[in-house]
CSV table of C-alpha atoms and ligand atoms in Angstrom, one decimal:
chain,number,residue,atom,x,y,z
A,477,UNK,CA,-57.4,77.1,13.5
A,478,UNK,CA,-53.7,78.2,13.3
A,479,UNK,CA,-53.7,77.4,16.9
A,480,UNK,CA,-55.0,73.9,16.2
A,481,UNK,CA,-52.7,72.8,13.6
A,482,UNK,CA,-49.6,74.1,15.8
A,483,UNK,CA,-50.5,72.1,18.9
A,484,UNK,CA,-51.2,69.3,16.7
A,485,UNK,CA,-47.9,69.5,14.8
A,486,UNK,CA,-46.6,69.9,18.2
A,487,UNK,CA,-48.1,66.8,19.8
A,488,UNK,CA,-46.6,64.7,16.6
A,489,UNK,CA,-43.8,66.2,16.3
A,490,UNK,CA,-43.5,65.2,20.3
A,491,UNK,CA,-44.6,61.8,20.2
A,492,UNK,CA,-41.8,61.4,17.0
A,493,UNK,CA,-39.6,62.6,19.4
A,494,UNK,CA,-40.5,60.4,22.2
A,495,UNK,CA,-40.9,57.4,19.9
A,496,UNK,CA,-37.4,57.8,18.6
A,497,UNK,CA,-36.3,58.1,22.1
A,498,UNK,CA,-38.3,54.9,23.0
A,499,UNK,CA,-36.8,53.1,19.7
A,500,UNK,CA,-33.6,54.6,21.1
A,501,UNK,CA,-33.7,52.8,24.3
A,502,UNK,CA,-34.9,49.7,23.1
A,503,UNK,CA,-31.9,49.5,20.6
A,504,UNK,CA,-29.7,50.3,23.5
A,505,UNK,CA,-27.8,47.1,24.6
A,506,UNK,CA,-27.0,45.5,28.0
A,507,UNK,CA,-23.6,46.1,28.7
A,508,UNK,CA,-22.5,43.2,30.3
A,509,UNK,CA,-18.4,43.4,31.5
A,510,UNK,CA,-17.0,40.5,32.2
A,511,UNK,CA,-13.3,41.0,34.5
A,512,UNK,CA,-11.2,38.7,35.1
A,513,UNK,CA,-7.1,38.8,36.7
A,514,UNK,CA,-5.3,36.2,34.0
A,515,UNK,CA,-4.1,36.9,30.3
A,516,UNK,CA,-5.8,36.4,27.2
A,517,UNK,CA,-4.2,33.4,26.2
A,518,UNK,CA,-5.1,31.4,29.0
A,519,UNK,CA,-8.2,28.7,29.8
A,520,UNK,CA,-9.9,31.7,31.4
A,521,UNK,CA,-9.1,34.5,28.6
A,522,UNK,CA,-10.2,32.2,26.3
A,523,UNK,CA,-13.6,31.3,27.6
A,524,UNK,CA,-14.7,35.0,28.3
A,525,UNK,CA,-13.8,35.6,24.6
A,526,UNK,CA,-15.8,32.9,23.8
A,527,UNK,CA,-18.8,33.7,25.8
A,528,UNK,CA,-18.6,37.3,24.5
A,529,UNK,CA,-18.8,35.9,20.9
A,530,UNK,CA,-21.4,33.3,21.5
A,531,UNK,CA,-23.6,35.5,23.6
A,532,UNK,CA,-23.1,38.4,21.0
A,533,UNK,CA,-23.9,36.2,18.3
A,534,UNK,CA,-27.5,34.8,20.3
A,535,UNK,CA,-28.8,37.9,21.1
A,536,UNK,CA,-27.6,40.8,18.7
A,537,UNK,CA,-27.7,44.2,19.2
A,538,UNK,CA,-29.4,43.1,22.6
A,539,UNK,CA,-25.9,42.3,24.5
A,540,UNK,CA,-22.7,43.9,24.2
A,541,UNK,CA,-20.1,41.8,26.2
A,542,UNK,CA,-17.0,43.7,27.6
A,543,UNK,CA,-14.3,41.7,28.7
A,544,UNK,CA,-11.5,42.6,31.4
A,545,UNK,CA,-8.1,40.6,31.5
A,546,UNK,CA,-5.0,40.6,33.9
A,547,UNK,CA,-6.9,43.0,36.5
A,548,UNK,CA,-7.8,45.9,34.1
A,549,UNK,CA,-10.7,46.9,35.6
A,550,UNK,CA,-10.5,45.0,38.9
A,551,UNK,CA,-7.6,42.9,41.0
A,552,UNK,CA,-8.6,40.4,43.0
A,553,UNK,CA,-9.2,42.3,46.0
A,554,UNK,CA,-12.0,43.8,44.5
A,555,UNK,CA,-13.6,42.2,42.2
A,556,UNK,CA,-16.3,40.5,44.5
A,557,UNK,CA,-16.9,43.7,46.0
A,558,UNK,CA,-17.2,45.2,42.5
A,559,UNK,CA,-19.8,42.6,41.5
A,560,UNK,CA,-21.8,42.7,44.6
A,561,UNK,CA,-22.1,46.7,43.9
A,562,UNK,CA,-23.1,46.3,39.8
A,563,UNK,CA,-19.6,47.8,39.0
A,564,UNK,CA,-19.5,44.3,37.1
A,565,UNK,CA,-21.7,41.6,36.1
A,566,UNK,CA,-19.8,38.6,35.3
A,567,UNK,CA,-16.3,37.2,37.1
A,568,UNK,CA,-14.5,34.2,37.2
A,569,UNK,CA,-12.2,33.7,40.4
A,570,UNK,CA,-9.9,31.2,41.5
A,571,UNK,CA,-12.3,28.6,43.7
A,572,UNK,CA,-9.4,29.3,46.2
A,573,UNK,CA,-10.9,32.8,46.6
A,574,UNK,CA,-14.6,31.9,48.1
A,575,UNK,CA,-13.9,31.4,51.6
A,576,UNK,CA,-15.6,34.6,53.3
A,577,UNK,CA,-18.7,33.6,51.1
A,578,UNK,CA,-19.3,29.8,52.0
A,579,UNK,CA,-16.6,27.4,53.5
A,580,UNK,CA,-18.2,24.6,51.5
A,581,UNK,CA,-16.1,25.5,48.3
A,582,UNK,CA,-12.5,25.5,50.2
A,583,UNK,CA,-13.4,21.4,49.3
A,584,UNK,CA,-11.6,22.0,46.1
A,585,UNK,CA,-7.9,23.6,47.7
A,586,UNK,CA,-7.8,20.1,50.0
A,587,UNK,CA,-4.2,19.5,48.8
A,588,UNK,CA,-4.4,16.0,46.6
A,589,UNK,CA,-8.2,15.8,46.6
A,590,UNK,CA,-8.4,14.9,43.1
A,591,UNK,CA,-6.0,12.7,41.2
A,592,UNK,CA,-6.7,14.5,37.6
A,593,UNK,CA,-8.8,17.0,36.1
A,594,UNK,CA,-11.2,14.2,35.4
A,595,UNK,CA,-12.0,13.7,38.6
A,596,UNK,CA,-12.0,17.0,39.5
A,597,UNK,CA,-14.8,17.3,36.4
A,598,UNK,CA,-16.6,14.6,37.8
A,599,UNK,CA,-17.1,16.0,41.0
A,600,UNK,CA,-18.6,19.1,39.4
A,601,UNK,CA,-20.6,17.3,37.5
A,602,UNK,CA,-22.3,15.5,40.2
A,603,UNK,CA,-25.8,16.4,42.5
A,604,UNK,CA,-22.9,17.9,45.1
A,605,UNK,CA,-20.7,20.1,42.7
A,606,UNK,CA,-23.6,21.9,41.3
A,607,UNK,CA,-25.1,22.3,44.5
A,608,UNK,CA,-22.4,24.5,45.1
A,609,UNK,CA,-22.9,26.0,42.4
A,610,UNK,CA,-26.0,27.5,44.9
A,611,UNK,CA,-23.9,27.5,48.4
A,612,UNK,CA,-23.5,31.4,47.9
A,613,UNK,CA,-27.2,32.5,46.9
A,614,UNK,CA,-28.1,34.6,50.2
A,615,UNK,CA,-24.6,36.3,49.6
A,616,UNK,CA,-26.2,37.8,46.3
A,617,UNK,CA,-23.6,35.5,44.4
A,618,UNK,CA,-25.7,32.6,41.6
A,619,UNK,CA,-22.9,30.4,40.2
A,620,UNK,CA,-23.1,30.3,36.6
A,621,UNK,CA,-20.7,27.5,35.6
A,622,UNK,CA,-17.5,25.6,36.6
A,623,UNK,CA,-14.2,26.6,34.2
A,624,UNK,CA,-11.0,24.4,34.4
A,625,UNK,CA,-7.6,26.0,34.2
A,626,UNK,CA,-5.6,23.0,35.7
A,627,UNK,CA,-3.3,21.1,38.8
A,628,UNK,CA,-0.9,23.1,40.6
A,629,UNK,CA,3.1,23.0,40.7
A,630,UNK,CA,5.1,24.2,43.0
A,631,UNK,CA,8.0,26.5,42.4
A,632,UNK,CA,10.5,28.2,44.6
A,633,UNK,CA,14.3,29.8,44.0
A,634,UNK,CA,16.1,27.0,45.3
A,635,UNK,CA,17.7,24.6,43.2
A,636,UNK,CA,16.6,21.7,45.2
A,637,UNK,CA,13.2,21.3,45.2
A,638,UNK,CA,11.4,17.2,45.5
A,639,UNK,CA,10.9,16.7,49.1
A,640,UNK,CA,8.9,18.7,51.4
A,641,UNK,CA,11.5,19.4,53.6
A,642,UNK,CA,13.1,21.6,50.5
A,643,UNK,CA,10.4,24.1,51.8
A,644,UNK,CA,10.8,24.5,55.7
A,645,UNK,CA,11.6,28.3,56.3
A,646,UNK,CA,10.5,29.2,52.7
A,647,UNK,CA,8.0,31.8,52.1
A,648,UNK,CA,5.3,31.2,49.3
A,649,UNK,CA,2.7,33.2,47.9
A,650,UNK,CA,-0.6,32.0,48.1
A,651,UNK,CA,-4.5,33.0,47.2
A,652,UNK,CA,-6.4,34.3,49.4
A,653,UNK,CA,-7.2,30.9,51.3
A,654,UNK,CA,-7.3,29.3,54.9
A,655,UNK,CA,-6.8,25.9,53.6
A,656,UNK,CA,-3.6,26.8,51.4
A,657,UNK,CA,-2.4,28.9,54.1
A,658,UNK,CA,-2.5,25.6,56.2
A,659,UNK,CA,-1.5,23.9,53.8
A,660,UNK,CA,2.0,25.9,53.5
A,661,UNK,CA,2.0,25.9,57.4
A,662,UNK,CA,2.0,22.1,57.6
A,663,UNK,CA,4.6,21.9,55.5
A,664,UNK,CA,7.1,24.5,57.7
A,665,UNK,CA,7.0,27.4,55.3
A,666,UNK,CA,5.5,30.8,55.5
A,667,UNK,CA,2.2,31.4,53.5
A,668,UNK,CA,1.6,35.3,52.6
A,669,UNK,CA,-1.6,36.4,50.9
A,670,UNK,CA,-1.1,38.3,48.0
A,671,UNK,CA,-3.5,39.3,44.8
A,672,UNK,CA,-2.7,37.6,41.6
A,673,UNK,CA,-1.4,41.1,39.8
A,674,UNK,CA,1.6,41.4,42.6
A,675,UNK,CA,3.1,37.9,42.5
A,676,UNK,CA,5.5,38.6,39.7
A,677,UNK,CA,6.8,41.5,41.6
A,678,UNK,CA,7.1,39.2,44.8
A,679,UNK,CA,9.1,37.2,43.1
A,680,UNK,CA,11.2,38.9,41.4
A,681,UNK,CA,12.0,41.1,44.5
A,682,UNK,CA,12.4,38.0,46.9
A,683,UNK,CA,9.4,39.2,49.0
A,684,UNK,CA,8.2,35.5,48.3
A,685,UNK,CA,10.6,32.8,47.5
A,686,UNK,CA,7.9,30.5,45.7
A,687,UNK,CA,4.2,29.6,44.5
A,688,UNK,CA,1.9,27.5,43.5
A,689,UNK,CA,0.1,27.7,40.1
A,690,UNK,CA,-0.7,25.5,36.9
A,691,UNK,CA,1.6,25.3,33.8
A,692,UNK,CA,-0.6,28.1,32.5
A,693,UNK,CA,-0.6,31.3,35.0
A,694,UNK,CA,3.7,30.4,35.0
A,695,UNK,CA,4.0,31.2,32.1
A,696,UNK,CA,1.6,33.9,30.4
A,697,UNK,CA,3.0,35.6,33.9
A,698,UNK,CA,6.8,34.4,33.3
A,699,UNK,CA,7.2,33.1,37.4
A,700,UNK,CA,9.8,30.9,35.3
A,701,UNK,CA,12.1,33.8,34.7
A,702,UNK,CA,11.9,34.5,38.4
A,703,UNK,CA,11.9,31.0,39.7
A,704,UNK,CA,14.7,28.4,39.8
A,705,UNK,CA,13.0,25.3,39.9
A,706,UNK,CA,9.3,24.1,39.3
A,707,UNK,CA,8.4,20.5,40.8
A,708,UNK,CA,5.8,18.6,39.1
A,709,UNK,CA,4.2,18.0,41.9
A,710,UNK,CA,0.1,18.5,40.6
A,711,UNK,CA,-0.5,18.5,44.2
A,712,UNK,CA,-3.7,20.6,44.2
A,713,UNK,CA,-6.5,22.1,41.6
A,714,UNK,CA,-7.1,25.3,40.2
A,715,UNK,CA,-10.5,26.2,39.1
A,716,UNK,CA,-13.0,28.3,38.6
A,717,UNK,CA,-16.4,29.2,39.3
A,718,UNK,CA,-18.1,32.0,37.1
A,719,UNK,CA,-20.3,33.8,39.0
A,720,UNK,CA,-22.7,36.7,38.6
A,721,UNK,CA,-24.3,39.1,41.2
A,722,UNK,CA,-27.9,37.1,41.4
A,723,UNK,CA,-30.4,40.3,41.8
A,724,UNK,CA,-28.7,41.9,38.0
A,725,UNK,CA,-29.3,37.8,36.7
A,726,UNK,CA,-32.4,37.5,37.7
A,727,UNK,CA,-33.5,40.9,37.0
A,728,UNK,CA,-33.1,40.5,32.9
A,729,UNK,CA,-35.4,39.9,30.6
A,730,UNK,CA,-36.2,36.2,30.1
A,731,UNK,CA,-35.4,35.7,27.1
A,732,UNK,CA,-32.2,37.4,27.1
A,733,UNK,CA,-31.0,35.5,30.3
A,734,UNK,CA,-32.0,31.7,28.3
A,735,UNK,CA,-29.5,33.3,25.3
A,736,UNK,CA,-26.8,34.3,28.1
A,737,UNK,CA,-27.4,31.1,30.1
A,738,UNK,CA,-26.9,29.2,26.1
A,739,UNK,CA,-23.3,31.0,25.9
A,740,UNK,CA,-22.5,30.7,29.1
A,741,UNK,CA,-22.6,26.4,28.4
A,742,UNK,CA,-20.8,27.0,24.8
A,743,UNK,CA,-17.8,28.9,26.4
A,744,UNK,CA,-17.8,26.2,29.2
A,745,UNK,CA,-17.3,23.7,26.8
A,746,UNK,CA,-14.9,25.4,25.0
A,747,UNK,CA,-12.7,26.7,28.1
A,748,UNK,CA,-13.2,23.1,29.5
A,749,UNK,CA,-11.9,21.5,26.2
A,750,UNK,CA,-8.4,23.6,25.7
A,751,UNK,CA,-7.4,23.6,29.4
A,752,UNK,CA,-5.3,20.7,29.4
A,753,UNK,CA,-4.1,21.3,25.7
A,754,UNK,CA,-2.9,25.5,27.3
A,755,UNK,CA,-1.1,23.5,30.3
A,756,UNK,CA,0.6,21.1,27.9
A,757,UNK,CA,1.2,23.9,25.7
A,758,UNK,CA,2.7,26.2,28.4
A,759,UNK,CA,4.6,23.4,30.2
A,760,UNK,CA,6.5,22.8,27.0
A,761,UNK,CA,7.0,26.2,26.2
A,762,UNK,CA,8.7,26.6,30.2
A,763,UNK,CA,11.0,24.1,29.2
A,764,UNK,CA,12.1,25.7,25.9
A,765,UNK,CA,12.7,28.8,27.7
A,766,UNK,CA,15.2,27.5,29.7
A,767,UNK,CA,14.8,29.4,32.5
A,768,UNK,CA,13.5,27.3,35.8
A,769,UNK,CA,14.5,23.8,35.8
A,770,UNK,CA,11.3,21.4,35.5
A,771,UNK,CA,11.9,18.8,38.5
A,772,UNK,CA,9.9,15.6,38.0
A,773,UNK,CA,9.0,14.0,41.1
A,774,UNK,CA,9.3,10.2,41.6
A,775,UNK,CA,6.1,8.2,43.1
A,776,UNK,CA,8.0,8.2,46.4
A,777,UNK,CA,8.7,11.9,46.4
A,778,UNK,CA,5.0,12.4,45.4
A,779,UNK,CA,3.8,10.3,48.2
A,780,UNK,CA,6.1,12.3,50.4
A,781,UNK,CA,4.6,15.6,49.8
A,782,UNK,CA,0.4,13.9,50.3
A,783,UNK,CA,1.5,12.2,53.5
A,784,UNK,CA,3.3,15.7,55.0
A,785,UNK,CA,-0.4,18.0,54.0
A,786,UNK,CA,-2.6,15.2,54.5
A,787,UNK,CA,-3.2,16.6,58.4
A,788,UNK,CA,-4.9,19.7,56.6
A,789,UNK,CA,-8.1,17.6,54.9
A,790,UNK,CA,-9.0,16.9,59.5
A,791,UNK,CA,-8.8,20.6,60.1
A,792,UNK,CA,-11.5,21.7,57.4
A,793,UNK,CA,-13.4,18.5,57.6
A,794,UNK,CA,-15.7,20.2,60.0
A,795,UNK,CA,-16.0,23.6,58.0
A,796,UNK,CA,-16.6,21.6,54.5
A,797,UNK,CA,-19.1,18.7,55.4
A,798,UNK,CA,-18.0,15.0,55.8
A,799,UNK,CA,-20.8,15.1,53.2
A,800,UNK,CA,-18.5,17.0,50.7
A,801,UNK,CA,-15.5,15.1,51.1
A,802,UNK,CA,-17.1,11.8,50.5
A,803,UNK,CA,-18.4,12.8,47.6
A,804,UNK,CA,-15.3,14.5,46.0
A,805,UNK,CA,-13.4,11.4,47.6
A,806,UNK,CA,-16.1,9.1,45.2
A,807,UNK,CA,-14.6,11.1,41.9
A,808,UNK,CA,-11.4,9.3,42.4
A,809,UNK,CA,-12.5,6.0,42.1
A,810,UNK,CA,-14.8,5.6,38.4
B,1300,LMR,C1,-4.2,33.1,41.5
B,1300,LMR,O1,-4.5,34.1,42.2
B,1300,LMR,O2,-3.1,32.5,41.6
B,1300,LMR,C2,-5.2,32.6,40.5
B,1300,LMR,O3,-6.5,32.6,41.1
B,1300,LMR,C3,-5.3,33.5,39.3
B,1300,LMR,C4,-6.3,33.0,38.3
B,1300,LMR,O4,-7.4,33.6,38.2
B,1300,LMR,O5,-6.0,32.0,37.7
C-alpha cells in the first residue's frame, strides 16, 4: 500500500514537473534578432524599432524582437551568410548588396533610374517590384518588404566637385555592387568595395577619397567631417529590401507569422513615411555643421553627370531583363 501511494505521488509529482516544463516551453518566446549596419536614428533604425514594438505588441509574450544596429552583431560581409545559417532571422540590406543572389535586383543601382523616391515607390509597388520581392526564393531568402532610406549624393575631398570630370583618378568607396563599380569606372575613377562599418575610416585615412550615400548615412556616420564637398547630385537610390531566411518563415506557427507579417506592414509604413523627412532633417543638419560644403548642381551639371553613366544601364540590360527596365522606366512617367 505504502508502495502504491509512493509511485503514485511519484507519477504526479512527475507529470507536475513535466507539466511545468511543458507550460515552461510554451511561455518561452521566439527570439527573433533583427541586425542591421546603420544607426538608430536613421529610416532603417527606425523601422526595426518599430517592427519590434508592433510585433511585440501583436503577439505578447509569444515574440521577443532583438534588434542589431551599426554592425553589432553582423557587418555586411556577413550578415547574409548569418541569416542563411539561423544566426539571424530578420535583415535589411542595401538593395546594392543582392547581386550574388539574383541579378534582377541590381535594376535599382542603374544610376538615374528613378527621378524621385516616388517613382522609385511606384516601381515597388507594382506586379514587377514585388515579384522581386520572390527573385531570391530557391536561395533560401523570402523578401519581406521594401524600406526607403533615400537618393544618393556624391562626396569627395576636393573642393571642386559638379562635373564628372571632377572625379577622373579619384577613388570612391562603394557597396558591394557590379553596377556601381561600373558605374565609378565609367566615370574615370577607381571603385573599391568596402563594408559599410569601414568607410569612415577610409575616409578619414585617404584610403578612399569619396562616396556615395543619402543625406542620412552622412551624417549619423559624420562622412561630412571627413569630406570636403557633397554635390547634390541624387544620381542614384538607396533602398532596402527586408528579408528573412524562408525555411525559419515558413517554419512558424501560423498564427504567429500573420502577427509578424501585420508588423512587418506597420513598420513599412512608418520607415517609408519618415524617410524623406530623416534626409531633410540630416541635409540641414550637414549644413549647420559646417563642415563639407553642400554643392548644388545646375540642370546642366545634372545632365552632365546622366549622360557620362548612362553607357552602364546597356551593360546590365542583359543581366536585369529588358522586362525590368521597362517597367521601372514606366514609374517615371505617372
Ligand atoms: C552602405 O553600405 O552604404 C549602405 O548599404 C548602408 C545602409 O544599410 O544604409
Amino acid at each position: 500500500m505504502k508502495f502504491a501511494t509512493t509511485r503514485i505521488a511519484a507519477a504526479v509529482g512527475l507529470t507536475l514537473t513535466l507539466g511545468l516544463a511543458a507550460a515552461t516551453a510554451h511561455a518561452a518566446p521566439i527570439v527573433i534578432k533583427f541586425s542591421h549596419v546603420v544607426a538608430e536614428s536613421t529610416p532603417k533604425g527606425q523601422g526595426a524599432l518599430k517592427f519590434k514594438e508592433l510585433a511585440e505588441a501583436a503577439l505578447p509574450g509569444k515574440v521577443e524582437v532583438q534588434v542589431f544596429p551599426n554592425s553589432q552583431l553582423f557587418g555586411d560581409g556577413k550578415e547574409m551568410e548569418a541569416l542563411l545559417l539561423g544566426d539571424v532571422q530578420i535583415i535589411a540590406p542595401s538593395l546594392a548588396k543582392f547581386d550574388r543572389y539574383t541579378k534582377k535586383i541590381q535594376i535599382f543601382d542603374l544610376p538615374f533610374m528613378f527621378d524621385d523616391m516616388d517613382a522609385l515607390d511606384r516601381f515597388q509597388s507594382s506586379p514587377k517590384g514585388q515579384e522581386l520581392l520572390d527573385s531570391m526564393k530557391s536561395k533560401g531568402i523570402k523578401g519581406l518588404a521594401y524600406w526607403h532610406n533615400g537618393l544618393k549624393q556624391l562626396s569627395t575631398n576636393k573642393d571642386k566637385l559638379t562635373r564628372p570630370e571632377d572625379v577622373k583618378g579619384l577613388k570612391f568607396r562603394i557597396q558591394s555592387s557590379d553596377v556601381l563599380e561600373a558605374q565609378f569606372r565609367q566615370l574615370g575613377a577607381n571603385p573599391q568595395k568596402l563594408a559599410f562599418s569601414e568607410v569612415y575610416q577610409a575616409l578619414q585615412t585617404g584610403v578612399v577619397d569619396g562616396a556615395e550615400n543619402p543625406w542620412s548615412n552622412i551624417y549619423s556616420q559624420k562622412f561630412h567631417e571627413v569630406q570636403k564637398t557633397i554635390a547634390v547630385t541624387n544620381h542614384g537610390a538607396l533602398d532596402y529590401m527586408v528579408i528573412t531566411n524562408s525555411g525559419w518563415w515558413d517554419g512558424l506557427p501560423e498564427d504567429i507569422r500573420a502577427g509578424l507579417q501585420k508588423a512587418m506592414a506597420g513598420a513599412t509604413e512608418h520607415a517609408n513615411k519618415l524617410a524623406a523627412e530623416i534626409n531633410d532633417r540630416d541635409r540641414q543638419r550637414i549644413a549647420d555643421a559646417g563642415k563639407a560644403k553642400i554643392q548644388t548642381l545646375s540642370k546642366e551639371d545634372v545632365a552632365a553627370w546622366r549622360t557620362a553613366m548612362q553607357p552602364v544601364w546597356k551593360k546590365f540590360e542583359d543581366q536585369i531583363g529588358k522586362d525590368i527596365i521597362d517597367a521601372a522606366s514606366a514609374s517615371n512617367q505617372q
